[in-house]
XYZ file of C-alpha atoms in Angstrom:
568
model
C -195.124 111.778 13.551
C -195.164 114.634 10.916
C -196.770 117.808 11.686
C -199.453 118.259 9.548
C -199.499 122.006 10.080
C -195.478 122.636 9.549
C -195.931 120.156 6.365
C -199.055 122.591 5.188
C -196.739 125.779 5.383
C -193.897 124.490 4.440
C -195.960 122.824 0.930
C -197.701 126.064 0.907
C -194.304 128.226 0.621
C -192.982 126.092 -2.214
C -196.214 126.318 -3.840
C -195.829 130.540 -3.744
C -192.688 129.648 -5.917
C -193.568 127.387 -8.165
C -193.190 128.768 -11.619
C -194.960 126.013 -13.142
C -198.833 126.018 -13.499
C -198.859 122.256 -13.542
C -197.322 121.301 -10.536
C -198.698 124.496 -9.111
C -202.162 123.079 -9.583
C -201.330 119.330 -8.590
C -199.395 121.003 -5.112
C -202.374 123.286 -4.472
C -204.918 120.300 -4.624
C -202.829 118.450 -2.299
C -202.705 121.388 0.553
C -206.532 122.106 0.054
C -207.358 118.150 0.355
C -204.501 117.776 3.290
C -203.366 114.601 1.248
C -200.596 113.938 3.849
C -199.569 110.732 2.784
C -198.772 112.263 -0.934
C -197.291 115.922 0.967
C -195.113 114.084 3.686
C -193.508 111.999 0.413
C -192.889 115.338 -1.702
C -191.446 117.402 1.267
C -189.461 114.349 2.992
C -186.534 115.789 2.138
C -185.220 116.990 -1.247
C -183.736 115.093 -4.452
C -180.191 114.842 -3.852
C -177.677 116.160 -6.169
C -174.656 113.695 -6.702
C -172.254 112.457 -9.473
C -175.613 111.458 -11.447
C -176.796 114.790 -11.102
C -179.974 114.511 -10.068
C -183.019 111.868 -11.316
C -186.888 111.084 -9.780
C -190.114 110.983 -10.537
C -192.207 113.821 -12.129
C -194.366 115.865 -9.579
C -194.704 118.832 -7.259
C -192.233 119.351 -4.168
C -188.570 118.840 -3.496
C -188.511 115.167 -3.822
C -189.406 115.357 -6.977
C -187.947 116.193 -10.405
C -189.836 119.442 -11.746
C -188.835 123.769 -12.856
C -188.447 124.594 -8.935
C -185.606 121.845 -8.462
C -184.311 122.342 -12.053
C -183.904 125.937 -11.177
C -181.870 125.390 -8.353
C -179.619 122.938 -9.709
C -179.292 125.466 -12.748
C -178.213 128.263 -10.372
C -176.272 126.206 -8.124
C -174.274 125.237 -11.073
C -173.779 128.439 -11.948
C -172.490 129.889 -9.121
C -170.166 126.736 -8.728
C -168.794 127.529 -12.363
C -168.317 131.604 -11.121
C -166.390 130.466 -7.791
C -164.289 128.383 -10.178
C -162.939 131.095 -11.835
C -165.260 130.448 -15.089
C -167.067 133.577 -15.093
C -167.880 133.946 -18.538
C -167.813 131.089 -20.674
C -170.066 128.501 -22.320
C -172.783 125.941 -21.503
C -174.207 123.860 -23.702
C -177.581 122.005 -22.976
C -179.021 119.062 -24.456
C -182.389 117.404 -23.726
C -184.579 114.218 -24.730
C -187.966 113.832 -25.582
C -188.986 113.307 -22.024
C -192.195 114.954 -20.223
C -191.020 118.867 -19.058
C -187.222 117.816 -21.021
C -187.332 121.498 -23.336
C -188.839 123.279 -20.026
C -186.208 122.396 -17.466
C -183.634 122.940 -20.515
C -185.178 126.606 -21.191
C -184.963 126.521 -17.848
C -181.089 126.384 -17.596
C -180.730 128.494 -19.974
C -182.073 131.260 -18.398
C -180.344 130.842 -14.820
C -177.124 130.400 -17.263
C -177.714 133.674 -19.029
C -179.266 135.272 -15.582
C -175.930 134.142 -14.244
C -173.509 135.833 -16.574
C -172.297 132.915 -18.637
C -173.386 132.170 -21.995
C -175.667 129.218 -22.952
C -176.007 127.528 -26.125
C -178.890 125.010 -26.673
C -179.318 122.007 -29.029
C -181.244 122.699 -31.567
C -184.277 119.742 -30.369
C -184.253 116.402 -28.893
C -180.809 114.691 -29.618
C -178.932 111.678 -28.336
C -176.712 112.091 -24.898
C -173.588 111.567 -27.148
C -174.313 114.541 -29.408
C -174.520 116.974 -26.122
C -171.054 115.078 -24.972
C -169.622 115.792 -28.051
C -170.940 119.403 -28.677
C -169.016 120.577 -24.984
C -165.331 119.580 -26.474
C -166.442 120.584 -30.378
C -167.565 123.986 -28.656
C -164.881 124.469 -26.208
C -167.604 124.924 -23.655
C -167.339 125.410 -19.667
C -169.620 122.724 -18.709
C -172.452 120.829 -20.315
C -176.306 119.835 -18.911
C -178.357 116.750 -20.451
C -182.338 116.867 -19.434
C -182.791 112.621 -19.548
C -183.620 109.982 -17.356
C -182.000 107.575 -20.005
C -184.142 104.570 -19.295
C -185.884 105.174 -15.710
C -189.654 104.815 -16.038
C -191.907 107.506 -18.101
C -192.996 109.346 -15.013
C -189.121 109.886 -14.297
C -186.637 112.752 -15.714
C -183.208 113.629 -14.968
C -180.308 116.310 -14.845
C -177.149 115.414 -15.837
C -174.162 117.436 -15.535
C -170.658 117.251 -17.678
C -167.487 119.480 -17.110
C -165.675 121.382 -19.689
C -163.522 118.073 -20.504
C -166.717 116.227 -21.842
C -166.940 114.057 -18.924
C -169.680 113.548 -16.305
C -168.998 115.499 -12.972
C -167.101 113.070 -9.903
C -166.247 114.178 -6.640
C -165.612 116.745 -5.077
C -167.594 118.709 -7.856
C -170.542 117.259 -7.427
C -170.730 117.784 -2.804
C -169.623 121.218 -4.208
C -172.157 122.056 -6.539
C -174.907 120.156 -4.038
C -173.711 123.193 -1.554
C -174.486 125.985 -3.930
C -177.642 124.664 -4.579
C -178.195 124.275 -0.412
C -177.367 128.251 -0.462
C -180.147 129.393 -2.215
C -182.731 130.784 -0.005
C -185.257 131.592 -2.407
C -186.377 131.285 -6.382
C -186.889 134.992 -6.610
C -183.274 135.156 -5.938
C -182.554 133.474 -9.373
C -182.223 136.297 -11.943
C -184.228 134.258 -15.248
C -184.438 136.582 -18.183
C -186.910 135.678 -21.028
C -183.914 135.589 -23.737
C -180.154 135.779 -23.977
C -179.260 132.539 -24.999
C -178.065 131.054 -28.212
C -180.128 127.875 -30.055
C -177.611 126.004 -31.716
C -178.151 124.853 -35.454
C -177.450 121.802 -36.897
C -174.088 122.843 -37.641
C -172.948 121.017 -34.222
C -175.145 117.665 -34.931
C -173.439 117.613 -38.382
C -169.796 117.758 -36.991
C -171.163 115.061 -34.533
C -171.944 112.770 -37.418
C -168.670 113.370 -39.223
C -166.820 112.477 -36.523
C -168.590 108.740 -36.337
C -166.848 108.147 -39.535
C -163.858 107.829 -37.777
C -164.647 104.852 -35.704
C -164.708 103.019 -39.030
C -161.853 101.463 -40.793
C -161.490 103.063 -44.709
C -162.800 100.218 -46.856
C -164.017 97.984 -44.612
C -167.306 95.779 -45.378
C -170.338 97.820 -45.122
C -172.794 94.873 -45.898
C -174.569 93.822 -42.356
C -178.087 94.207 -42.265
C -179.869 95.344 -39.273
C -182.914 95.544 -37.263
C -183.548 98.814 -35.197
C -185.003 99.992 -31.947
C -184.798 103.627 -30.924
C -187.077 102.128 -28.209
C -189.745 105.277 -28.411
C -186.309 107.355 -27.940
C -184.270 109.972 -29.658
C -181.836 108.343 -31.576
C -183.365 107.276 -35.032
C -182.565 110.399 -37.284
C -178.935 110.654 -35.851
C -178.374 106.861 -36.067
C -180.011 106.398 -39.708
C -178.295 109.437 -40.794
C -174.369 107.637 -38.947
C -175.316 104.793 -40.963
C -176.228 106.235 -44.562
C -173.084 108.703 -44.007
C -170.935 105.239 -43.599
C -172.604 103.183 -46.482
C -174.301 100.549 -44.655
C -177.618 99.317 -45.983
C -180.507 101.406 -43.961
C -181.634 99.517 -41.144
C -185.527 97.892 -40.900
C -186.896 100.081 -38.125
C -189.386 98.332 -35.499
C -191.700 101.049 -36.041
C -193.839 100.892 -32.982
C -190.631 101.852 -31.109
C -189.438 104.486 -33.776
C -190.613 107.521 -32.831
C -190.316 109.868 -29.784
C -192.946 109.280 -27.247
C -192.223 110.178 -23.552
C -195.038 108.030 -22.498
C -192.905 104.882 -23.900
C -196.830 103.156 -24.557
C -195.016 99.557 -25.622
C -192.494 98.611 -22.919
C -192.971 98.082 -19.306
C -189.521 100.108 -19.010
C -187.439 101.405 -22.030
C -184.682 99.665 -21.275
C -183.690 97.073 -24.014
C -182.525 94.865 -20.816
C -186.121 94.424 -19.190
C -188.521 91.897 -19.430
C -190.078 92.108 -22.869
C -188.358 95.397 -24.200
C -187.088 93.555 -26.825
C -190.071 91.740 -28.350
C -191.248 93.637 -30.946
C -187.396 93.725 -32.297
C -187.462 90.248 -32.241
C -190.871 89.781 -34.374
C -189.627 92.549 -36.285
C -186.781 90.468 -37.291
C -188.433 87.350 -37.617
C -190.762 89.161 -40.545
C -187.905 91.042 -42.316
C -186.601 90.200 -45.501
C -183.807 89.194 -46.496
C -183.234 87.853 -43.010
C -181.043 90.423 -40.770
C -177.880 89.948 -39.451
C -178.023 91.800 -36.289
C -181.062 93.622 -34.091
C -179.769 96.893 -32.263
C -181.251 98.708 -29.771
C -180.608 101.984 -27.899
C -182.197 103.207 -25.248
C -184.536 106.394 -24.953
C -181.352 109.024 -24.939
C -178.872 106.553 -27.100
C -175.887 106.480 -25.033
C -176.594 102.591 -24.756
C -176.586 100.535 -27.173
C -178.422 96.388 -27.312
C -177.177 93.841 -29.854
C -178.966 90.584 -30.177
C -178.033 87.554 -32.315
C -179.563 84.788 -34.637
C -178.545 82.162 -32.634
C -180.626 78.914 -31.939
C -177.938 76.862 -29.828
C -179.007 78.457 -26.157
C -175.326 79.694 -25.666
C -176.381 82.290 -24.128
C -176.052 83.403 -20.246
C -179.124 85.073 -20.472
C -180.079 88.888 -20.199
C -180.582 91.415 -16.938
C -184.063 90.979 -17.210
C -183.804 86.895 -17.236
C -181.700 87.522 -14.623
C -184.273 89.205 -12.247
C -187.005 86.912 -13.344
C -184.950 84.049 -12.494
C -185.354 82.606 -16.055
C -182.886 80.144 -17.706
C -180.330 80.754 -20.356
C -181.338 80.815 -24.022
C -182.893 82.114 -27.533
C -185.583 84.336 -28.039
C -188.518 81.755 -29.274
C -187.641 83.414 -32.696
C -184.017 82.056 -32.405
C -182.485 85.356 -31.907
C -180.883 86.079 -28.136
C -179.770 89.085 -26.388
C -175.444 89.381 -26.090
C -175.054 90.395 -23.072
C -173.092 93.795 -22.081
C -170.271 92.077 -21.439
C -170.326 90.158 -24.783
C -170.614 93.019 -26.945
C -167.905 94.817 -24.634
C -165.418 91.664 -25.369
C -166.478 91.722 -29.349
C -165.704 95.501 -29.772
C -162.352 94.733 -27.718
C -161.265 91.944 -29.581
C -162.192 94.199 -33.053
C -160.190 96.966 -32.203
C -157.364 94.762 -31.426
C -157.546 93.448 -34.924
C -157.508 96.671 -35.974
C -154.521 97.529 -34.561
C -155.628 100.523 -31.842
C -153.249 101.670 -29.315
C -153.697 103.173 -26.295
C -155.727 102.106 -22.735
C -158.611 99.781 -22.286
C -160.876 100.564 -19.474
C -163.711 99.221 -17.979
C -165.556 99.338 -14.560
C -165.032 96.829 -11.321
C -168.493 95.582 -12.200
C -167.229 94.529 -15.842
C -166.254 91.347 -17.202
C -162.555 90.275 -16.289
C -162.076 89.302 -20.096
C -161.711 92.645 -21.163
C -158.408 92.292 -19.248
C -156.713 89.629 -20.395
C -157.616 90.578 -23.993
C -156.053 94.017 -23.237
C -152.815 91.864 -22.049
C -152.466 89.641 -24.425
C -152.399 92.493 -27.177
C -149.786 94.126 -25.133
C -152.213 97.860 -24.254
C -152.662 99.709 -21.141
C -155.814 98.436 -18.776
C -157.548 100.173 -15.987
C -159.935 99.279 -13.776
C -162.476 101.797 -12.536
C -165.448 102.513 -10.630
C -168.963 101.507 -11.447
C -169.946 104.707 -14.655
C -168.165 106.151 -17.388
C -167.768 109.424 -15.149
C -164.813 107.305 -13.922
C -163.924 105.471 -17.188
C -164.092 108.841 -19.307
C -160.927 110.308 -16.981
C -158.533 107.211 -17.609
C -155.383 108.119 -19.041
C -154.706 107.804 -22.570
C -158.632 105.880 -23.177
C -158.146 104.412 -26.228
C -161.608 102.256 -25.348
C -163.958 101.976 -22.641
C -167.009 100.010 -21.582
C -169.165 98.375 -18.556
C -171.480 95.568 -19.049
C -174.926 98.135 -18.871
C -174.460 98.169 -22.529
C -171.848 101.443 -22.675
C -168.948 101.432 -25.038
C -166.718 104.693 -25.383
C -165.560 103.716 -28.800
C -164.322 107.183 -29.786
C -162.950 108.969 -26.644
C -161.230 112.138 -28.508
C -164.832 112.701 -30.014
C -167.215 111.648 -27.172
C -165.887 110.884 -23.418
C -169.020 109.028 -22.374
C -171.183 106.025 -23.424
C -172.159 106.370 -26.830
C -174.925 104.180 -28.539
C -174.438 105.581 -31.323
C -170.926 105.287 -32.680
C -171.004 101.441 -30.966
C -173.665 100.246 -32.903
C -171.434 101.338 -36.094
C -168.711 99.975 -35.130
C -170.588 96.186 -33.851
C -172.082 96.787 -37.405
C -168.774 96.907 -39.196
C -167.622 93.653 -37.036
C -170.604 92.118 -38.041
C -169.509 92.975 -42.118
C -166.590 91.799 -41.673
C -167.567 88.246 -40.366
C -170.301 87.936 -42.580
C -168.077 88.423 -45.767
C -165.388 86.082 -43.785
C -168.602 83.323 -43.280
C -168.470 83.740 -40.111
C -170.770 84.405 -37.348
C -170.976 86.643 -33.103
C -170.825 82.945 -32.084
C -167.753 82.293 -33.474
C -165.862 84.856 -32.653
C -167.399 84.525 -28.855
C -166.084 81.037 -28.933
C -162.534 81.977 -30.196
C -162.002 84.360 -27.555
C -163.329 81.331 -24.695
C -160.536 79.291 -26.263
C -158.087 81.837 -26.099
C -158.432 83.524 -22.751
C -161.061 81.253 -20.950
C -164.664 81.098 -20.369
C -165.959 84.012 -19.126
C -169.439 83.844 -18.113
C -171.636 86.771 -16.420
C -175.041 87.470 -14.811
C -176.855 89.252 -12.597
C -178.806 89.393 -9.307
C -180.927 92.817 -9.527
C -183.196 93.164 -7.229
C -185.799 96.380 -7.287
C -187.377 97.550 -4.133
C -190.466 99.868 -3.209
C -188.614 100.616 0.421
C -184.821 101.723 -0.143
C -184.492 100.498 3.512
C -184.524 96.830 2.177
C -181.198 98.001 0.099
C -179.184 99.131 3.218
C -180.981 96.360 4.980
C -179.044 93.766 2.434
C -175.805 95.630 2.531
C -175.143 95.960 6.403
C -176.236 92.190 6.867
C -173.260 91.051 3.867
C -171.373 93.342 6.059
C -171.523 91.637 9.572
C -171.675 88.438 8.476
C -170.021 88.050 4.552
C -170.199 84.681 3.322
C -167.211 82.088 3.215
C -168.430 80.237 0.622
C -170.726 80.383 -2.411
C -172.020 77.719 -4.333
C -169.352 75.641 -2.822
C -166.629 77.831 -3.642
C -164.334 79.458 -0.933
C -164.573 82.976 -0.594
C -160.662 83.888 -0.689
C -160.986 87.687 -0.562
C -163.494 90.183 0.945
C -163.292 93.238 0.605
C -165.731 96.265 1.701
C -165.277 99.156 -0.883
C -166.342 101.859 1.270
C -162.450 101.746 1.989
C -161.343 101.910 -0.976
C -158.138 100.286 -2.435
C -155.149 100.953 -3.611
C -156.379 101.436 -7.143
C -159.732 102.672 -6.061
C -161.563 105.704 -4.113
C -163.957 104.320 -1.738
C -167.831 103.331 -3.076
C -170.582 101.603 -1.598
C -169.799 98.007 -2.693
C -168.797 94.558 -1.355
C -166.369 92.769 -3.469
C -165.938 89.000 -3.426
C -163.025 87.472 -4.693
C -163.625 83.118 -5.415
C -161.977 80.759 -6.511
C -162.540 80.540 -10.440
C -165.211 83.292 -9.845
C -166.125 86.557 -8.412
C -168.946 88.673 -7.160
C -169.612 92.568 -6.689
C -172.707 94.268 -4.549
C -173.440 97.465 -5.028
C -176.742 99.971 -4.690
C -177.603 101.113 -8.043
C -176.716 104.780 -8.505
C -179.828 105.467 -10.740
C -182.532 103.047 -9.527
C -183.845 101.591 -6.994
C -182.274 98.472 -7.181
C -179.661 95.981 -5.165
C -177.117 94.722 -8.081
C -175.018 91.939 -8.028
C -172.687 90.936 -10.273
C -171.432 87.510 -11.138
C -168.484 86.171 -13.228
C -167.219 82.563 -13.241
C -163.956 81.621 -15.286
C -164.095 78.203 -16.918
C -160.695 77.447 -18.272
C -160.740 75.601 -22.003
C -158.788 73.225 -23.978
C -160.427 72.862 -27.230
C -164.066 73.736 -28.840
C -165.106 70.592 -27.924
C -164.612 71.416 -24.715
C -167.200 74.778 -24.796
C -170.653 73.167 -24.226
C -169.788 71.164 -21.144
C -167.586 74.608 -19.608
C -170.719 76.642 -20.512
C -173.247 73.994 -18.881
C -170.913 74.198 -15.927
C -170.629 78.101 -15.482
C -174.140 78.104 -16.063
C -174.868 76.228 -12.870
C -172.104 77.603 -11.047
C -173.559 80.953 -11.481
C -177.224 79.817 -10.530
C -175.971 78.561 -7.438
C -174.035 81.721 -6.662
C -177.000 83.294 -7.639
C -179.204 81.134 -4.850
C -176.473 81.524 -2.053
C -176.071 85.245 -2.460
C -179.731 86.163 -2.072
C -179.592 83.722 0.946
C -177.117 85.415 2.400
C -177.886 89.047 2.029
C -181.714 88.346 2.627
C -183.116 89.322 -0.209
């Protein structure tokens, strides 16, 4: 049982720290009521630092995300830079529109400066991609973005890049989680009031010229679209990507348009949850002349959501359908959600056409597709872990995506997800098969008939109690099924050992017979995710609504015997 009077001091001497007046008022109510329900949650422990930097709810304490843990992170990062040898170069910072965001950026800058390096910040709330850009444009040591993408409003998050524009993997991040162990105290943290440079637009602009060059030169520019920035940050840089490449503006959904950290219409910004999407939809069911395509990003735009006109039901359905167990289908306006994994196969299968070179990535969670597509146009393929951390550091990327709607479309400009320059790009596919009469549909059914049926969903599962997580894994552990929905399991394989291909990662890998599963803790939420994939082979187009009725069920009763089997 905790003691109350060690958790009392203990609150008490991070509250004599706390350079915030907010969470220094919330913290002090807490020790003067004894609330030690809400204390023994704060001081548990403290947010761990890891190759997703660091993410959590708002709030006073070390288990939660506020200036006192931003600090340390800041200086920890610092000194890690300094013992690297990089004792005076640059760090560029980049924040959303998030509660605290510009604080815990100021923040950064000042342990930066305090620390001897230089800091540069972005000139005001800009997309992810723009701050993953900015550290290779700039030449710059290392790079910080202030987001919790699309976690909950009361979340925010602390992302850390290297100086080759890619998110930090180990050892750098158990490294930098030690410097930030060694510091004793925040008085230690030299924080200077000034020092530190606020970038102008100049670095946004050479952001946006470089998105012309995912574009072919005279290709259609006709497509119209719906938008979402989903109460985000990437409108202006988005509109301003699209009038730069001549495509008609888009119709915005204007409830969603502007920044609002409180995200007041969505549940969770997160264009694959229950309902995020609904105002798009109505959006596009009012707009005229009719659009061809709704696209959505999510709250820092590294992601980017396409849905479709499309009243057959061909659809696997989304994430969210997913965890609410509903059926395939269309939006009751006709338009549907593609899934990651569609989108991922349609930018493929449109740079093939284009003619790019180079190495096609995705991660193990991924559809299988993007494989054979990368074989039969004769390019480089890699498979990597679950995060463009590990995608970003492929040789010779010439594209990259995994099926939580990131696409690395442009991998000299930006080596991370980028919903920006993707929903160009899936704009300029969509030109082009508008002016050739043709339709996503299509184009989803040619490559079916070319390379098989490859169908995906998901099992996510959120939780209250993370124990239910390990709970899940350690019983697929001891007793891993044989068989799911009827189909022998042929290989198992625990990822914690790795491969010969792959460093080791919490995950369970399931290899079927015309299918395959992956189980994995989610690195950003707390959720169990499982990821299906059956393979229906096809013969003709005639063939395509019986093969998708059949993966359909086959991946329902995966579905069934997987949550059976890991208890959940």
């Amino acid at each position: 049982m905790q003691d109350t009077s060690d958790l009392i001091v203990r609150a008490q001497a991070w509250l004599a720290e706390d350079p915030d007046p907010e969470t220094r008022e919330e913290l002090a109510k807490l020790i003067d009521t004894q609330d030690v329900t809400e204390l023994t949650a704060r001081f548990a422990g403290t947010l761990q630092f890891g190759t997703a930097g660091l993410r959590g709810e708002l709030g006073a304490g070390p288990m939660r995300m506020n200036r006192s843990v931003v600090i340390r992170a800041a200086a920890g990062l610092a000194a890690y830079l300094k013992a690297e040898g990089q004792t005076d170069g640059l760090v560029v910072i980049g924040y959303d529109a998030r509660h605290k965001s510009a604080d815990f950026a100021r923040d950064t800058a000042a342990v930066m400066t305090g620390a001897g390096l230089r800091a540069a910040v972005l000139p005001r709330p800009l997309p992810t991609p723009v701050l993953a850009f900015a550290i290779r444009h700039l030449g710059a040591i290392a790079g910080v973005e202030v987001t919790a993408s699309h976690n909950p409003p009361r979340d925010n998050g602390y992302k850390v890049y290297l100086g080759d524009g890619s998110q930090i993997v180990p050892p750098a991040d158990a490294d930098i989680a030690a410097q930030i162990d060694a510091i004793a105290s925040l008085h230690d943290v030299p924080r200077p009031d000034a020092g530190w440079e606020t970038l102008t637009d100049d670095v946004l602009e050479a952001y946006l010229a470089r998105t012309d060059a995912v574009l072919s030169q005279g290709s259609p520019r006709t497509a119209r679209v719906v938008y979402t920035a989903m109460h985000g940050v990437g409108k202006d840089t988005l509109l301003a990507a699209f009038a730069r490449a001549g495509f008609p503006a888009p119709t915005l959904v204007a409830e969603q348009a502007e920044p609002d950290p409180d995200f007041p219409t969505v549940a969770f910004p997160n264009p694959e949850e229950p309902g995020a999407m609904d105002l798009a939809f109505a959006t596009a069911a009012r707009t005229t002349p009719a659009p061809d395509l709704i696209i959505a990003n999510d709250p820092d735009a590294d992601r980017c959501a396409a849905a479709i006109k499309d009243g057959t039901g061909a659809g696997t359905g989304t994430e969210a359908e997913a965890e609410a167990g509903a059926g395939a289908g269309a939006d009751s306006t006709g338009w549907r959600m593609l899934r990651g994994d569609e989108v991922g196969a349609l930018l493929a299968a449109h740079l093939v056409d284009r003619g790019a070179r180079g190495t096609f990535a995705e991660s193990i969670v991924s559809s299988s597709l993007l494989g054979r597509i990368a074989e039969k146009a004769g390019l480089a393929y890699e498979e990597t872990l679950t995060g463009f951390k590990w995608i970003a550091r492929v040789d010779g990327l010439r594209y990259g995506y995994e099926e939580a709607l990131g696409y690395c479309v442009d991998p000299e400009g930006v080596r991370d997800k980028d919903g920006i320059t993707a929903a160009l790009l899936l704009t300029e596919l969509a030109s082009e098969l508008k002016e050739r009469g043709r339709t996503f549909p299509d184009l989803l059914d040619d490559l079916a008939l070319e390379h098989g049926l490859h169908a995906t969903d998901q099992l996510s599962v959120r939780v209250e109690d993370l124990s239910l997580i390990a709970d899940a894994m350690r019983r697929l552990r001891e007793q891993p099924p044989t068989e799911l929905a009827g189909l022998p399991v042929t290989k198992a394989e625990d990822l914690t050992q790795g491969t010969d291909k792959l460093p080791p990662t919490d995950g369970l890998r399931y290899t079927l017979d015309g299918a395959r599963v992956i189980v994995r803790p989610s690195g950003t939420e707390p959720k169990l995710k499982c990821y299906l994939e059956v393979v229906v082979p096809v013969s003709s187009r005639a063939d395509l609504p019986a093969a998708r009725a059949r993966a359909t069920d086959t991946l329902a009763t995966i579905k069934r015997d997987l949550a059976a089997a890991a208890g959940i």
